[in-house]
Amino acid sequence: MVALIPYITLAWLVPAFPLVGFLITSLAKNKLKHNQAGIIASTMVALSFITSVFLFFILNSSGQDSATLTLFNWVSAGDLKIPFALLIDHLSLVMMLIITGIGALIHIYSIGYMRDDERVNSFFAQMNLFTFSMLLLVMGANYLILFIGWEGVGFCSYLLIGFWFKNPAFNYAARKAFVMNRIGDLGFILGIILLFFTFKSVSFNEVFSQAATLQSGAPILTLITLLLLVGAVGKSAQIPLFTWLPDAMAGPTPVSALIHAATMVTAGIYMIARSSILYNLAPITSNVMIILGLTTAIITAIVGLRQNDIKKVLAYSTVSQLGYMFLALGLGAYSAAIFHVTTHAFFKALLFLGAGSIIHAMGGEQDIRKMGGLRSKMPITFLTFLIATLAISGIPPFSGFFSKDLILTKAFEISPWLYALALGGALITCFYMFRLFYLVFFGNQRLSSAHPHESPRVMTVPLMVLSVLSLFGGFLNIPALFGGDSGFENFLHKAVTSKESGEISSATEVGLIIVSLSLLGIIIVLAYRTYVKKSTVPAADGAPSSLIARIVANKFYLDEIFAALIEKPFGRLSDFLFKSVEVKVLDSAVDGVGTLTSRLGSLVRRLQQGNISFYLFAMVAGILLFIIFILFV
Amino acid sequence: MKELSSAIQLIPLENYIFLSVALFSIGMMGVLFRRNTIAILMCLELMFNSVNLLLTAFSAYHSDPSGQVFVFFIMIVAAAEVAVGLSIVVMMKRNVDSIDINLLNRLKW
Amino acid sequence: MIFLFYLLSTIMIVCALLVVFSKNPINNVIYLILCFIAMAGHYILLNAQFLAVVHIIVYTGAIMVLFLFVIMLLNLNKAIIIRKSTVTRVSAVITGGIFFLVLLAATRQTFEIHAKYPFNSEIGLVSGIGKTLFGEFLLPFEISSILFISAMVGAMMFGKKDA
């Protein structure tokens, strides 16, 4: 037993380190030499990782469930009292460890990756700010602090996606990410307002203790949870707001890794897991989440089949995996969702950093049709990428197997159909990941101009660390079936209230695992035969293809549907408002005020022409009126 | 002197109030009426003195010397005012060769 | 005695009106001096002998002589033709009349006038004034000397040729 209170005050250091790093690197960005900014930024994130680890052990040995650290009173107006407080419990600690741990590795990797960029100092400043915002998001003790971090994350992603702002397409991608997030944020902030309206508080503790007294399925709770869900859908890139995430590939590859693995997209999952008490009381919202998650997982997996840009494939796989997390959230298995967030953070960071290494080696080329035969040229990248691919496909004993199997089992408990659909999505994921893997590393090199080479040590060491994590991350939560104690889930149960679910027999469970594994094996062999034995290369962009293939390649025309349904009418409305309302009504009203003022001014100006006699008259008149007013009014 | 000192009891205080109000109004009318700066200054003196008269009357009727002391102070202020005012008139005459108050419209700058 | 009051009052008002309406500055000054002398008579009627004497000395003796001096210095002793427009002059008279009426109405409205205080003929004498002046009002009296110095300096500043 360790007393929690004296040590928990250190919690403010965790977000403070990246903030200090941001201040140093941004204020001194013209003074710092080439590698200094990266070293400072990485050190800061690593320091906050160490602090997080320290807090983790303190909390574990204290036996307490949570602790709140109030830094200062932020807002105090009438009923509204919002302290600037940090909440340390098992959930936020897991998120802090992911963010700072993975974030530190990505920062170190970036030192190598961004070495030749001229704005490298700004890059590290923005990365640190990004980490800071995300830490604030997961550590806040009320919805408003969470919202600050939420918005900060959105803003930093805008900066980083549009980091190479000289390319207009990249700017467009950044804007798209920002606007899509903004749509979600609108729902989120409405949800917070409604929360305050209902519970007269935005603090987690008070809201949850009051909400527990409400009846399950209360309409106000359903409305609140749906609004919060809109925010999560925007931030975590679910249908229909997912299209920004694949476009966010415009940013430098470490940024993609940071967005996909450690920060940003996990924010929505975290927020819903944090509000698990509310979501348990809103069965309608849970069903909506199941449908959303499953549709997203399958549709984006299908889209991923036809993508030829290495980063786009990974982006669609992220959206698909996020769909699984939403499925788990909808099923009430919040700790399973957070577990998948954790393992996904390991292997997705690894995949992206590996992809960055490949792109680096290929001299900026991102099209997998032009790669191939990199196995011998880049052995470390090859091995680590293999581990990550096996992990995301769900092959035991890699980490992805444990988390994905947990979600699939939960789905089977609800309905075999859900299980079948989710398994189908997983099989598709497996197929396109191996397609990517075979195309990149096997066969012959198809681009003659590039001279691939292994990346420097500063980039490969994070890869190796992450591959160890991807390999063994799953052992954090060994299910009872394999003689484990589900340690991760039990750890989180202190902070997150998962729904009780019916038990299924271990025989069924073993059967399910055998079915899924044999199907995965078939898929891998199939991919091997298609892309290695026959060395099929996907057709070029302009080549004729079937209707379905075209639909898939164009992401089901979702961008076009958005354009037709929302963008065009909105554009026309704006045009109408501009031409008739803005120009004719608002402009003339504003101009009228100006004209009136200047006319009045030139009228009154005549009073001020310096004529003393007139002044005297005015003065006497004033005195007269004053006396009359005093006496007779 | 005995007769004089009792005269006050025959004259009602209202008479003094009316007299000084009349004087004050005449002085103010003069200020508005004249353009000659010196004449305006003289009308100002007239207004000062109407107030002095009223203060003295109140002081006498209330048997309180403070009123008369205030008259004394007003005379001090008036003397200072006249000194400064007249020097302004001299300077004005020297600069614009006129003492017409309307020529002082440069005050607007 | 009431006859004396009305006589002095008539002289004062007539002289005051002449100050306003006569055109020659020299005449203005003369009428004003007459007006002030009548006012000194009023002071004596009110048993304010000290004030009467000071009034004659300060106003008629010093201030009005100063006026005359300036008029002579600037060579303004002929009728000045500058005049305001008829509208201004009529409106000035009307404004003055209204002011008079309003002030009268004010005195009628505000209080009832009566002299019920025990009469004391000593307060207007030099000793009475002096005791108050150097007792209760010593500090303002001393400060007024600063006012005089600053007025003197100001007048000299204005009077300098190259100011």
mmCIF file of N, CA and C in Angstrom, chain A residues 608-617 620, chain B residues 28 31-32 40 101-102 104-108:
data_model
loop_
_atom_site.group_PDB
_atom_site.id
_atom_site.type_symbol
_atom_site.label_atom_id
_atom_site.label_comp_id
_atom_site.label_asym_id
_atom_site.label_seq_id
_atom_site.Cartn_x
_atom_site.Cartn_y
_atom_site.Cartn_z
ATOM 1 N N GLN A 608 -19.716 73.172 -33.813
ATOM 2 C CA GLN A 608 -18.365 73.301 -33.271
ATOM 3 C C GLN A 608 -17.503 74.201 -34.139
ATOM 4 N N GLN A 609 -18.025 75.390 -34.503
ATOM 5 C CA GLN A 609 -17.181 76.174 -35.384
ATOM 6 C C GLN A 609 -16.446 77.289 -34.645
ATOM 7 N N GLY A 610 -16.464 77.252 -33.343
ATOM 8 C CA GLY A 610 -15.632 78.177 -32.607
ATOM 9 C C GLY A 610 -16.263 79.523 -32.358
ATOM 10 N N ASN A 611 -17.541 79.663 -32.642
ATOM 11 C CA ASN A 611 -18.207 80.941 -32.419
ATOM 12 C C ASN A 611 -18.561 81.083 -30.948
ATOM 13 N N ILE A 612 -17.865 82.027 -30.273
ATOM 14 C CA ILE A 612 -18.034 82.111 -28.827
ATOM 15 C C ILE A 612 -19.433 82.565 -28.445
ATOM 16 N N SER A 613 -19.998 83.457 -29.230
ATOM 17 C CA SER A 613 -21.350 83.921 -28.913
ATOM 18 C C SER A 613 -22.317 82.758 -28.896
ATOM 19 N N PHE A 614 -22.126 81.858 -29.902
ATOM 20 C CA PHE A 614 -23.021 80.709 -29.948
ATOM 21 C C PHE A 614 -22.800 79.818 -28.737
ATOM 22 N N TYR A 615 -21.539 79.667 -28.376
ATOM 23 C CA TYR A 615 -21.254 78.841 -27.187
ATOM 24 C C TYR A 615 -21.949 79.413 -25.966
ATOM 25 N N LEU A 616 -21.880 80.732 -25.852
ATOM 26 C CA LEU A 616 -22.494 81.369 -24.687
ATOM 27 C C LEU A 616 -23.984 81.130 -24.669
ATOM 28 N N PHE A 617 -24.602 81.283 -25.838
ATOM 29 C CA PHE A 617 -26.046 81.033 -25.922
ATOM 30 C C PHE A 617 -26.356 79.603 -25.490
ATOM 31 N N VAL A 620 -26.085 79.220 -21.740
ATOM 32 C CA VAL A 620 -27.208 79.793 -21.001
ATOM 33 C C VAL A 620 -28.443 78.926 -21.165
ATOM 34 N N MET B 28 -26.186 88.994 -17.654
ATOM 35 C CA MET B 28 -26.122 87.878 -18.578
ATOM 36 C C MET B 28 -26.591 88.290 -19.967
ATOM 37 N N VAL B 31 -23.820 89.935 -21.654
ATOM 38 C CA VAL B 31 -22.814 89.013 -22.174
ATOM 39 C C VAL B 31 -23.248 88.485 -23.540
ATOM 40 N N LEU B 32 -24.535 88.172 -23.667
ATOM 41 C CA LEU B 32 -25.010 87.652 -24.940
ATOM 42 C C LEU B 32 -25.131 88.753 -25.989
ATOM 43 N N ILE B 40 -18.043 92.723 -22.542
ATOM 44 C CA ILE B 40 -18.463 91.441 -21.978
ATOM 45 C C ILE B 40 -17.845 91.234 -20.605
ATOM 46 N N ILE B 101 -15.463 89.645 -30.279
ATOM 47 C CA ILE B 101 -15.435 88.285 -29.725
ATOM 48 C C ILE B 101 -15.565 87.229 -30.824
ATOM 49 N N ASN B 102 -16.260 87.569 -31.927
ATOM 50 C CA ASN B 102 -16.468 86.579 -32.971
ATOM 51 C C ASN B 102 -15.185 86.250 -33.723
ATOM 52 N N LEU B 104 -12.621 85.469 -32.268
ATOM 53 C CA LEU B 104 -11.919 84.470 -31.474
ATOM 54 C C LEU B 104 -12.313 83.044 -31.857
ATOM 55 N N ASN B 105 -12.917 82.888 -33.052
ATOM 56 C CA ASN B 105 -13.375 81.543 -33.401
ATOM 57 C C ASN B 105 -12.209 80.598 -33.673
ATOM 58 N N ARG B 106 -10.991 81.103 -33.547
ATOM 59 C CA ARG B 106 -9.855 80.175 -33.655
ATOM 60 C C ARG B 106 -9.813 79.201 -32.491
ATOM 61 N N LEU B 107 -10.634 79.477 -31.468
ATOM 62 C CA LEU B 107 -10.663 78.555 -30.333
ATOM 63 C C LEU B 107 -11.067 77.166 -30.748
ATOM 64 N N LYS B 108 -11.692 77.041 -31.951
ATOM 65 C CA LYS B 108 -12.160 75.712 -32.327
ATOM 66 C C LYS B 108 -10.987 74.790 -32.638
#
